[in-house]
Amino acid sequence: MNKLAPQIKAAVTANPALKGTLLGPVAAFQEHIKAGRLEQAGAELKRLAASLASAAANAPAPTQAPAQKPQIDTDNTGAAQALASWAQARTTALGQLLALEKAIRGMNDPEGDAAIILVKAIQSQLTARPATRQAVVELERYIATDDIIDEAQGPNGFGLTVELRTPLLAALSQLRTALPA
């Protein structure tokens, strides 16, 4: 599973629609490991590897996309302040997620690998500079509705507070109103 984690992250980053397809086997793997069902865990690992191979085979060939001009007018004080607020909220969230990841790694538990994959999935979705109103809306939807945000924020047994939704959504709301429609 550790060897597949970077591939999973890359596949989900390249095609966010694959998240459900790839994270299902990760969760099943975790459950089988927890229950001591090693054969079933191995089968889930193979299923995950096959899904990754299929995703790679079906990925469109990379194309040179025309450069998009960011639509954030940083000369506009409101937009610049909103972007700065987002950057601060994102940095705080990434710091909390990094601390959680380190605590999970410190457990040396086989189930920790699946949890780390989920933490990294959240990190990869937090765009540093969403340049359009649509990008902000999609990010708001992800943060507001995705179950892995709930899992990351839930009680973790490490004494770590992970607060993502409230500060990130507040910063994104400010950024959305500062962007042109």
XYZ file of N, CA, C and O in Angstrom:
724
model
N 0.829 -1.186 0.000
C 0.000 0.000 0.000
C 0.875 1.252 0.000
O 0.543 2.231 -0.657
N 1.986 1.220 0.735
C 2.875 2.389 0.748
C 3.392 2.715 -0.645
O 3.556 3.881 -0.990
N 3.656 1.688 -1.435
C 4.168 1.915 -2.787
C 3.103 2.483 -3.709
O 3.414 3.179 -4.669
N 1.836 2.178 -3.423
C 0.748 2.652 -4.278
C 0.296 4.070 -3.913
O -0.337 4.736 -4.730
N 0.608 4.523 -2.710
C 0.117 5.832 -2.251
C 0.456 6.965 -3.217
O -0.430 7.755 -3.566
N 1.711 7.085 -3.703
C 1.994 8.184 -4.640
C 1.217 8.049 -5.954
O 0.798 9.046 -6.539
N 1.020 6.806 -6.397
C 0.267 6.593 -7.635
C -1.197 6.980 -7.442
O -1.816 7.556 -8.341
N -1.755 6.637 -6.279
C -3.147 6.991 -5.986
C -3.294 8.507 -5.969
O -4.201 9.065 -6.586
N -2.380 9.174 -5.278
C -2.434 10.635 -5.195
C -2.340 11.255 -6.581
O -3.112 12.151 -6.920
N -1.416 10.764 -7.394
C -1.249 11.310 -8.740
C -2.495 11.073 -9.592
O -2.934 11.961 -10.324
N -3.071 9.882 -9.484
C -4.260 9.561 -10.282
C -5.445 10.431 -9.873
O -6.175 10.936 -10.731
N -5.639 10.619 -8.565
C -6.760 11.433 -8.093
C -6.541 12.903 -8.437
O -7.477 13.607 -8.791
N -5.291 13.352 -8.372
C -4.989 14.739 -8.740
C -5.261 14.964 -10.224
O -5.839 15.976 -10.608
N -4.864 13.998 -11.048
C -5.073 14.127 -12.496
C -6.537 14.001 -12.879
O -6.988 14.632 -13.829
N -7.274 13.169 -12.142
C -8.675 12.943 -12.462
C -9.459 12.760 -11.165
O -9.608 11.641 -10.685
N -9.986 13.845 -10.572
C -10.691 13.759 -9.297
C -11.885 12.797 -9.311
O -12.272 12.286 -8.270
N -12.431 12.498 -10.477
C -13.551 11.563 -10.558
C -13.138 10.152 -10.158
O -13.987 9.326 -9.828
N -11.855 9.862 -10.167
C -11.365 8.533 -9.786
C -11.325 8.327 -8.279
O -11.106 7.208 -7.829
N -11.517 9.377 -7.512
C -11.355 9.281 -6.066
C -12.209 8.156 -5.480
O -11.706 7.328 -4.728
N -13.483 8.100 -5.823
C -14.359 7.063 -5.289
C -13.925 5.673 -5.703
O -13.938 4.735 -4.912
N -13.511 5.533 -6.959
C -13.063 4.243 -7.478
C -11.825 3.755 -6.749
O -11.692 2.567 -6.469
N -10.917 4.658 -6.425
C -9.655 4.269 -5.805
C -9.735 4.203 -4.284
O -9.095 3.348 -3.669
N -10.505 5.078 -3.668
C -10.543 5.089 -2.214
C -11.420 3.972 -1.638
O -11.224 3.578 -0.495
N -12.351 3.434 -2.442
C -13.153 2.287 -1.994
C -12.269 1.093 -1.657
O -12.359 0.538 -0.552
N -11.396 0.668 -2.571
C -10.487 -0.441 -2.248
C -9.532 -0.124 -1.102
O -9.171 -1.013 -0.333
N -9.149 1.134 -0.953
C -8.273 1.507 0.164
C -9.003 1.269 1.484
O -8.453 0.684 2.423
N -10.248 1.714 1.552
C -11.032 1.524 2.781
C -11.277 0.041 3.048
O -11.181 -0.415 4.191
N -11.587 -0.715 1.986
C -11.807 -2.155 2.158
C -10.523 -2.831 2.621
O -10.546 -3.699 3.503
N -9.391 -2.438 2.050
C -8.096 -2.971 2.466
C -7.890 -2.720 3.960
O -7.508 -3.605 4.716
N -8.164 -1.504 4.370
C -7.987 -1.127 5.770
C -8.867 -1.990 6.675
O -8.405 -2.474 7.718
N -10.109 -2.188 6.305
C -11.014 -3.008 7.108
C -10.537 -4.454 7.200
O -10.574 -5.065 8.267
N -10.070 -5.008 6.080
C -9.586 -6.392 6.082
C -8.341 -6.538 6.947
O -8.207 -7.514 7.691
N -7.444 -5.573 6.864
C -6.231 -5.612 7.704
C -6.625 -5.547 9.171
O -6.126 -6.308 10.004
N -7.540 -4.649 9.496
C -7.983 -4.470 10.881
C -8.588 -5.757 11.430
O -8.373 -6.105 12.590
N -9.328 -6.471 10.577
C -9.980 -7.710 10.997
C -9.056 -8.925 10.875
O -9.453 -10.039 11.221
N -7.850 -8.717 10.370
C -6.914 -9.830 10.248
C -7.170 -10.729 9.053
O -6.655 -11.843 8.979
N -7.953 -10.259 8.096
C -8.259 -11.041 6.890
C -7.236 -10.673 5.810
O -7.500 -9.864 4.931
N -6.080 -11.289 5.899
C -4.972 -10.917 5.023
C -5.210 -11.292 3.569
O -4.792 -10.564 2.666
N -5.864 -12.418 3.313
C -6.139 -12.805 1.921
C -7.052 -11.787 1.255
O -6.812 -11.379 0.110
N -8.100 -11.377 1.969
C -9.014 -10.383 1.403
C -8.311 -9.038 1.230
O -8.557 -8.324 0.260
N -7.435 -8.703 2.184
C -6.682 -7.455 2.058
C -5.798 -7.502 0.817
O -5.703 -6.524 0.074
N -5.156 -8.647 0.585
C -4.327 -8.803 -0.609
C -5.148 -8.666 -1.883
O -4.701 -8.076 -2.863
N -6.373 -9.224 -1.855
C -7.250 -9.121 -3.023
C -7.622 -7.663 -3.287
O -7.665 -7.221 -4.440
N -7.894 -6.911 -2.232
C -8.219 -5.483 -2.395
C -7.019 -4.709 -2.930
O -7.169 -3.810 -3.746
N -5.836 -5.092 -2.471
C -4.627 -4.446 -2.954
C -4.461 -4.686 -4.459
O -4.131 -3.772 -5.207
N -4.733 -5.921 -4.896
C -4.664 -6.235 -6.330
C -5.725 -5.461 -7.105
O -5.472 -4.974 -8.205
N -6.927 -5.353 -6.523
C -8.011 -4.613 -7.171
C -7.613 -3.142 -7.324
O -7.843 -2.524 -8.369
N -6.986 -2.596 -6.294
C -6.545 -1.212 -6.342
C -5.466 -1.020 -7.409
O -5.517 -0.068 -8.190
N -4.509 -1.936 -7.460
C -3.438 -1.855 -8.465
C -4.032 -1.942 -9.871
O -3.608 -1.212 -10.780
N -5.024 -2.820 -10.049
C -5.671 -2.948 -11.360
C -6.423 -1.660 -11.724
O -6.385 -1.221 -12.878
N -7.093 -1.059 -10.742
C -7.803 0.199 -10.998
C -6.830 1.304 -11.389
O -7.105 2.096 -12.281
N -5.680 1.338 -10.714
C -4.663 2.342 -11.058
C -4.132 2.115 -12.471
O -3.959 3.066 -13.227
N -3.875 0.840 -12.816
C -3.372 0.529 -14.152
C -4.408 0.904 -15.209
O -4.067 1.471 -16.254
N -5.664 0.614 -14.933
C -6.739 0.950 -15.869
C -6.864 2.466 -16.021
O -7.039 2.976 -17.126
N -6.769 3.182 -14.910
C -6.852 4.643 -14.962
C -5.709 5.213 -15.791
O -5.901 6.131 -16.583
N -4.523 4.652 -15.619
C -3.365 5.129 -16.380
C -3.528 4.823 -17.864
O -3.200 5.645 -18.718
N -4.065 3.642 -18.180
C -4.240 3.252 -19.575
C -5.308 4.095 -20.265
O -5.217 4.368 -21.458
N -6.327 4.514 -19.503
C -7.430 5.269 -20.091
C -7.244 6.773 -19.998
O -8.102 7.522 -20.440
N -6.153 7.195 -19.405
C -5.908 8.639 -19.270
C -5.650 9.243 -20.640
O -4.943 8.667 -21.462
N -6.224 10.404 -20.889
C -5.964 11.054 -22.162
C -4.501 11.477 -22.240
O -3.866 11.751 -21.236
N -4.014 11.518 -23.459
C -2.625 11.950 -23.659
C -2.501 13.388 -23.211
O -3.393 14.203 -23.440
N -1.399 13.706 -22.542
C -1.237 15.090 -22.098
C -1.189 16.038 -23.293
O -0.580 15.747 -24.306
N -1.849 17.136 -23.129
C -1.855 18.153 -24.184
C -1.347 19.447 -23.594
O -1.429 19.669 -22.393
N -0.858 20.275 -24.441
C -0.379 21.563 -23.988
C -1.578 22.493 -23.932
O -2.108 22.914 -24.963
N -2.039 22.776 -22.749
C -3.184 23.653 -22.581
C -2.723 25.098 -22.730
O -1.625 25.448 -22.309
N -3.562 25.900 -23.318
C -3.186 27.309 -23.416
C -3.090 27.912 -22.024
O -3.856 27.562 -21.143
N -2.136 28.771 -21.849
C -1.952 29.392 -20.537
C -3.185 30.214 -20.203
O -3.676 30.988 -21.026
N -3.690 30.003 -18.987
C -4.846 30.768 -18.552
C -4.370 31.934 -17.708
O -3.540 31.765 -16.818
N -4.891 33.065 -18.015
C -4.564 34.230 -17.221
C -5.398 34.163 -15.947
O -6.620 34.022 -16.003
N -4.743 34.221 -14.791
C -5.514 34.202 -13.554
C -6.521 35.337 -13.544
O -6.225 36.441 -13.996
N -7.710 35.042 -13.036
C -8.745 36.046 -13.021
C -8.793 36.805 -11.706
O -9.694 37.577 -11.472
N -7.829 36.563 -10.849
C -7.768 37.320 -9.618
C -6.998 38.598 -9.900
O -5.846 38.572 -10.298
N -7.663 39.687 -9.733
C -7.042 40.992 -9.955
C -6.360 41.405 -8.658
O -7.001 41.929 -7.744
N -5.064 41.132 -8.569
C -4.355 41.428 -7.328
C -4.123 42.918 -7.139
O -3.659 43.329 -6.085
N -4.444 43.729 -8.151
C -4.409 45.175 -7.958
C -5.624 45.617 -7.147
O -5.611 46.669 -6.524
N -6.660 44.798 -7.173
C -7.866 45.046 -6.405
C -7.569 44.660 -4.947
O -7.283 43.517 -4.645
N -7.641 45.618 -4.059
C -7.291 45.376 -2.659
C -8.150 44.276 -2.055
O -7.645 43.420 -1.327
N -9.439 44.257 -2.348
C -10.333 43.228 -1.809
C -9.929 41.835 -2.256
O -9.899 40.894 -1.458
N -9.600 41.698 -3.527
C -9.195 40.388 -4.050
C -7.857 39.969 -3.453
O -7.666 38.803 -3.094
N -6.944 40.889 -3.327
C -5.634 40.578 -2.756
C -5.783 40.155 -1.299
O -5.139 39.196 -0.848
N -6.624 40.856 -0.547
C -6.853 40.490 0.851
C -7.542 39.127 0.957
O -7.203 38.330 1.825
N -8.498 38.864 0.076
C -9.195 37.587 0.086
C -8.233 36.444 -0.239
O -8.281 35.380 0.384
N -7.365 36.668 -1.191
C -6.375 35.659 -1.551
C -5.407 35.419 -0.387
O -5.052 34.286 -0.083
N -5.022 36.486 0.296
C -4.141 36.358 1.458
C -4.835 35.585 2.584
O -4.216 34.747 3.253
N -6.122 35.836 2.779
C -6.883 35.101 3.803
C -6.953 33.622 3.461
O -6.813 32.764 4.332
N -7.188 33.311 2.182
C -7.219 31.918 1.749
C -5.850 31.269 1.976
O -5.764 30.160 2.490
N -4.791 31.970 1.608
C -3.446 31.418 1.769
C -3.162 31.118 3.241
O -2.596 30.069 3.573
N -3.573 32.008 4.125
C -3.354 31.799 5.559
C -4.174 30.606 6.057
O -3.655 29.749 6.786
N -5.453 30.536 5.694
C -6.306 29.416 6.134
C -5.778 28.097 5.586
O -5.754 27.078 6.293
N -5.339 28.105 4.343
C -4.789 26.898 3.718
C -3.514 26.458 4.426
O -3.318 25.278 4.707
N -2.628 27.400 4.712
C -1.374 27.073 5.395
C -1.651 26.468 6.767
O -1.021 25.479 7.158
N -2.596 27.028 7.491
C -2.961 26.490 8.804
C -3.513 25.072 8.657
O -3.131 24.161 9.408
N -4.406 24.862 7.690
C -4.984 23.545 7.465
C -3.914 22.530 7.087
O -3.895 21.402 7.604
N -3.014 22.918 6.194
C -1.944 22.002 5.784
C -1.041 21.655 6.965
O -0.583 20.509 7.088
N -0.802 22.617 7.836
C -0.006 22.348 9.028
C -0.684 21.340 9.940
O -0.037 20.429 10.481
N -1.991 21.486 10.124
C -2.745 20.542 10.951
C -2.738 19.157 10.319
O -2.576 18.144 11.020
N -2.900 19.094 9.010
C -2.896 17.800 8.324
C -1.520 17.148 8.377
O -1.416 15.928 8.522
N -0.470 17.947 8.283
C 0.884 17.410 8.382
C 1.135 16.837 9.780
O 1.718 15.760 9.922
N 0.675 17.541 10.807
C 0.827 17.044 12.177
C 0.051 15.733 12.347
O 0.546 14.787 12.987
N -1.144 15.658 11.769
C -1.932 14.433 11.837
C -1.225 13.298 11.106
O -1.143 12.170 11.610
N -0.694 13.589 9.934
C 0.036 12.580 9.167
C 1.234 12.050 9.962
O 1.466 10.845 10.018
N 1.988 12.948 10.589
C 3.146 12.526 11.385
C 2.722 11.655 12.563
O 3.383 10.668 12.876
N 1.623 12.014 13.205
C 1.130 11.213 14.329
C 0.706 9.830 13.859
O 0.985 8.823 14.526
N 0.050 9.761 12.707
C -0.379 8.467 12.163
C 0.840 7.623 11.817
O 0.893 6.429 12.137
N 1.833 8.235 11.184
C 3.067 7.498 10.857
C 3.740 6.971 12.116
O 4.318 5.889 12.114
N 3.690 7.732 13.184
C 4.324 7.340 14.429
C 3.688 6.123 15.084
O 4.303 5.487 15.946
N 2.468 5.771 14.674
C 1.789 4.603 15.245
C 2.406 3.302 14.765
O 2.278 2.287 15.430
N 2.996 3.310 13.568
C 3.502 2.086 12.943
C 2.417 1.019 12.869
O 2.647 -0.149 13.168
N 1.234 1.425 12.486
C 0.077 0.536 12.379
C -0.219 0.322 10.895
O -0.237 1.289 10.132
N -0.465 -0.923 10.470
C -0.769 -1.157 9.050
C -1.978 -0.359 8.558
O -2.047 0.002 7.392
N -2.913 -0.066 9.422
C -4.083 0.721 9.024
C -3.724 2.180 8.790
O -4.468 2.916 8.156
N -2.590 2.584 9.312
C -2.175 3.965 9.171
C -1.936 4.367 7.736
O -2.138 5.519 7.360
N -1.512 3.425 6.894
C -1.233 3.745 5.494
C -2.470 4.277 4.777
O -2.391 5.269 4.047
N -3.597 3.630 5.002
C -4.833 4.084 4.353
C -5.229 5.464 4.868
O -5.684 6.317 4.097
N -5.038 5.690 6.162
C -5.374 7.001 6.724
C -4.465 8.081 6.153
O -4.913 9.199 5.858
N -3.196 7.760 5.970
C -2.250 8.735 5.401
C -2.646 9.074 3.964
O -2.568 10.231 3.547
N -3.098 8.085 3.216
C -3.545 8.339 1.849
C -4.699 9.337 1.843
O -4.741 10.261 1.035
N -5.620 9.167 2.790
C -6.755 10.091 2.865
C -6.289 11.504 3.245
O -6.771 12.491 2.685
N -5.354 11.598 4.178
C -4.833 12.912 4.573
C -4.150 13.580 3.376
O -4.358 14.763 3.109
N -3.367 12.814 2.646
C -2.679 13.370 1.473
C -3.679 13.768 0.385
O -3.447 14.731 -0.351
N -4.777 13.027 0.289
C -5.811 13.379 -0.692
C -6.388 14.759 -0.375
O -6.614 15.569 -1.280
N -6.618 15.021 0.900
C -7.129 16.345 1.285
C -6.095 17.407 0.931
O -6.427 18.432 0.327
N -4.844 17.161 1.291
C -3.785 18.134 1.017
C -3.717 18.470 -0.475
O -3.562 19.627 -0.851
N -3.843 17.447 -1.299
C -3.718 17.673 -2.746
C -4.887 18.469 -3.316
O -4.755 19.103 -4.357
N -6.028 18.447 -2.652
C -7.202 19.167 -3.152
C -7.206 20.649 -2.782
O -7.942 21.430 -3.370
N -6.397 21.032 -1.801
C -6.395 22.420 -1.342
C -5.511 23.281 -2.249
O -4.362 23.563 -1.950
N -6.093 23.701 -3.333
C -5.411 24.503 -4.344
C -4.798 25.751 -3.715
O -5.464 26.460 -2.962
N -3.554 26.014 -4.063
C -2.858 27.166 -3.482
C -3.474 28.492 -3.911
O -3.563 29.427 -3.126
N -3.899 28.553 -5.161
C -4.388 29.832 -5.691
C -5.533 29.569 -6.665
O -5.333 29.595 -7.881
N -6.732 29.328 -6.153
C -7.855 29.146 -7.082
C -8.081 30.446 -7.855
O -8.302 31.489 -7.263
N -7.977 30.366 -9.176
C -7.936 31.572 -9.995
C -9.287 32.018 -10.536
O -9.397 33.138 -11.024
N -10.286 31.161 -10.455
C -11.589 31.538 -11.001
C -12.673 31.289 -9.965
O -12.497 30.514 -9.024
N -13.791 31.945 -10.179
C -14.937 31.750 -9.283
C -15.369 30.280 -9.317
O -15.693 29.701 -8.281
N -15.354 29.649 -10.489
C -15.739 28.240 -10.614
C -14.807 27.347 -9.801
O -15.246 26.419 -9.135
N -13.507 27.628 -9.826
C -12.547 26.843 -9.045
C -12.836 26.986 -7.551
O -12.758 26.003 -6.793
N -13.195 28.182 -7.127
C -13.529 28.418 -5.720
C -14.801 27.655 -5.343
O -14.864 27.010 -4.298
N -15.804 27.702 -6.205
C -17.064 27.004 -5.937
C -16.833 25.495 -5.814
O -17.374 24.842 -4.916
N -16.025 24.943 -6.710
C -15.728 23.509 -6.648
C -14.968 23.157 -5.373
O -15.237 22.133 -4.742
N -14.055 23.992 -4.978
C -13.311 23.770 -3.743
C -14.236 23.863 -2.530
O -14.144 23.048 -1.599
N -15.134 24.828 -2.547
C -16.125 24.946 -1.454
C -16.983 23.686 -1.367
O -17.219 23.170 -0.270
N -17.420 23.190 -2.505
C -18.258 21.987 -2.523
C -17.484 20.799 -1.950
O -17.999 20.040 -1.140
N -16.234 20.639 -2.358
C -15.408 19.545 -1.846
C -15.267 19.628 -0.326
O -15.502 18.663 0.395
N -14.902 20.792 0.174
C -14.669 20.953 1.609
C -15.964 20.777 2.401
O -15.973 20.181 3.475
N -17.062 21.260 1.852
C -18.339 21.196 2.568
C -18.947 19.801 2.583
O -19.659 19.451 3.531
N -18.665 18.985 1.575
C -19.412 17.723 1.455
C -18.594 16.451 1.543
O -19.168 15.386 1.750
N -17.299 16.505 1.391
C -16.531 15.261 1.316
C -16.372 14.606 2.685
O -16.014 15.264 3.664
N -16.638 13.306 2.735
C -16.578 12.553 3.985
C -15.178 12.500 4.587
O -15.039 12.377 5.808
N -14.150 12.569 3.760
C -12.809 12.467 4.350
C -12.464 13.720 5.158
O -11.629 13.655 6.056
N -13.130 14.823 4.894
C -12.950 16.008 5.737
C -13.503 15.703 7.130
O -12.872 16.010 8.142
N -14.679 15.051 7.185
C -15.252 14.646 8.470
C -14.291 13.743 9.228
O -14.096 13.899 10.434
N -13.723 12.773 8.522
C -12.800 11.840 9.164
C -11.568 12.557 9.698
O -11.106 12.264 10.801
N -11.033 13.485 8.931
C -9.841 14.210 9.373
C -10.132 15.089 10.585
O -9.296 15.230 11.469
N -11.332 15.667 10.627
C -11.705 16.548 11.728
C -12.153 15.792 12.964
O -12.209 16.363 14.042
N -12.510 14.514 12.796
C -13.034 13.740 13.918
C -12.002 13.537 15.011
O -10.809 13.778 14.824
N -12.474 13.088 16.170
C -11.531 12.790 17.249
C -10.475 11.802 16.748
O -10.792 10.823 16.085
N -9.200 12.084 17.060
C -8.150 11.283 16.450
C -7.292 10.507 17.436
O -6.410 9.783 17.030
N -7.484 10.663 18.716
C -6.711 9.901 19.683
C -5.284 10.397 19.871
O -4.534 9.842 20.671
N -4.886 11.419 19.146
C -3.534 11.963 19.282
C -3.549 13.279 20.049
O -2.508 13.877 20.283
N -4.737 13.758 20.375
C -4.847 15.042 21.040
C -4.673 16.212 20.091
O -4.460 17.341 20.527
N -4.768 15.947 18.799
C -4.604 16.996 17.789
C -5.968 17.552 17.382
O -6.897 16.794 17.147
N -6.036 18.852 17.276
C -7.245 19.488 16.776
C -7.043 19.751 15.290
O -6.068 20.389 14.904
N -7.958 19.229 14.501
C -7.928 19.472 13.060
C -9.253 20.142 12.710
O -10.302 19.517 12.763
N -9.189 21.417 12.399
C -10.367 22.200 12.049
C -10.175 22.700 10.629
O -9.354 23.578 10.384
N -10.929 22.112 9.698
C -10.754 22.446 8.294
C -11.931 23.243 7.738
O -11.732 24.291 7.115
N -13.123 22.725 7.910
C -14.284 23.290 7.218
C -14.517 24.764 7.508
O -14.602 25.576 6.587
N -14.658 25.106 8.761
C -15.044 26.478 9.108
C -14.047 27.517 8.597
O -14.446 28.442 7.875
N -12.760 27.403 8.906
C -11.852 28.457 8.429
C -11.646 28.450 6.918
O -11.553 29.517 6.299
N -11.599 27.262 6.313
C -11.387 27.212 4.863
C -12.600 27.750 4.107
O -12.451 28.512 3.142
N -13.798 27.365 4.540
C -15.002 27.847 3.860
C -15.170 29.360 4.036
O -15.619 30.042 3.109
N -14.819 29.884 5.211
C -14.913 31.336 5.416
C -13.975 32.075 4.464
O -14.362 33.075 3.840
N -12.752 31.572 4.332
C -11.785 32.217 3.431
C -12.228 32.090 1.978
O -12.091 33.042 1.198
N -12.769 30.938 1.611
C -13.222 30.753 0.231
C -14.432 31.627 -0.084
O -14.556 32.142 -1.201
N -15.314 31.796 0.873
C -16.482 32.652 0.665
C -16.040 34.093 0.383
O -16.541 34.736 -0.534
N -15.063 34.557 1.145
C -14.514 35.890 0.935
C -13.863 35.996 -0.448
O -14.054 36.982 -1.163
N -13.146 34.950 -0.834
C -12.479 34.956 -2.137
C -13.507 34.912 -3.276
O -13.366 35.626 -4.268
N -14.536 34.098 -3.120
C -15.573 33.992 -4.162
C -16.229 35.344 -4.414
O -16.455 35.728 -5.555
N -16.528 36.089 -3.352
C -17.179 37.390 -3.546
C -16.226 38.413 -4.165
O -16.684 39.374 -4.790
N -14.918 38.213 -4.009
C -13.951 39.151 -4.589
C -13.670 38.884 -6.065
O -13.127 39.749 -6.751
N -14.054 37.702 -6.547
C -13.788 37.351 -7.946
C -14.918 37.809 -8.858
O -16.077 37.822 -8.445
N -14.602 38.114 -10.100
C -15.664 38.485 -11.041
C -16.558 37.293 -11.344
O -16.105 36.152 -11.331
N -17.816 37.562 -11.598
C -18.777 36.484 -11.861
C -18.578 35.789 -13.144
O -17.946 35.818 -13.997
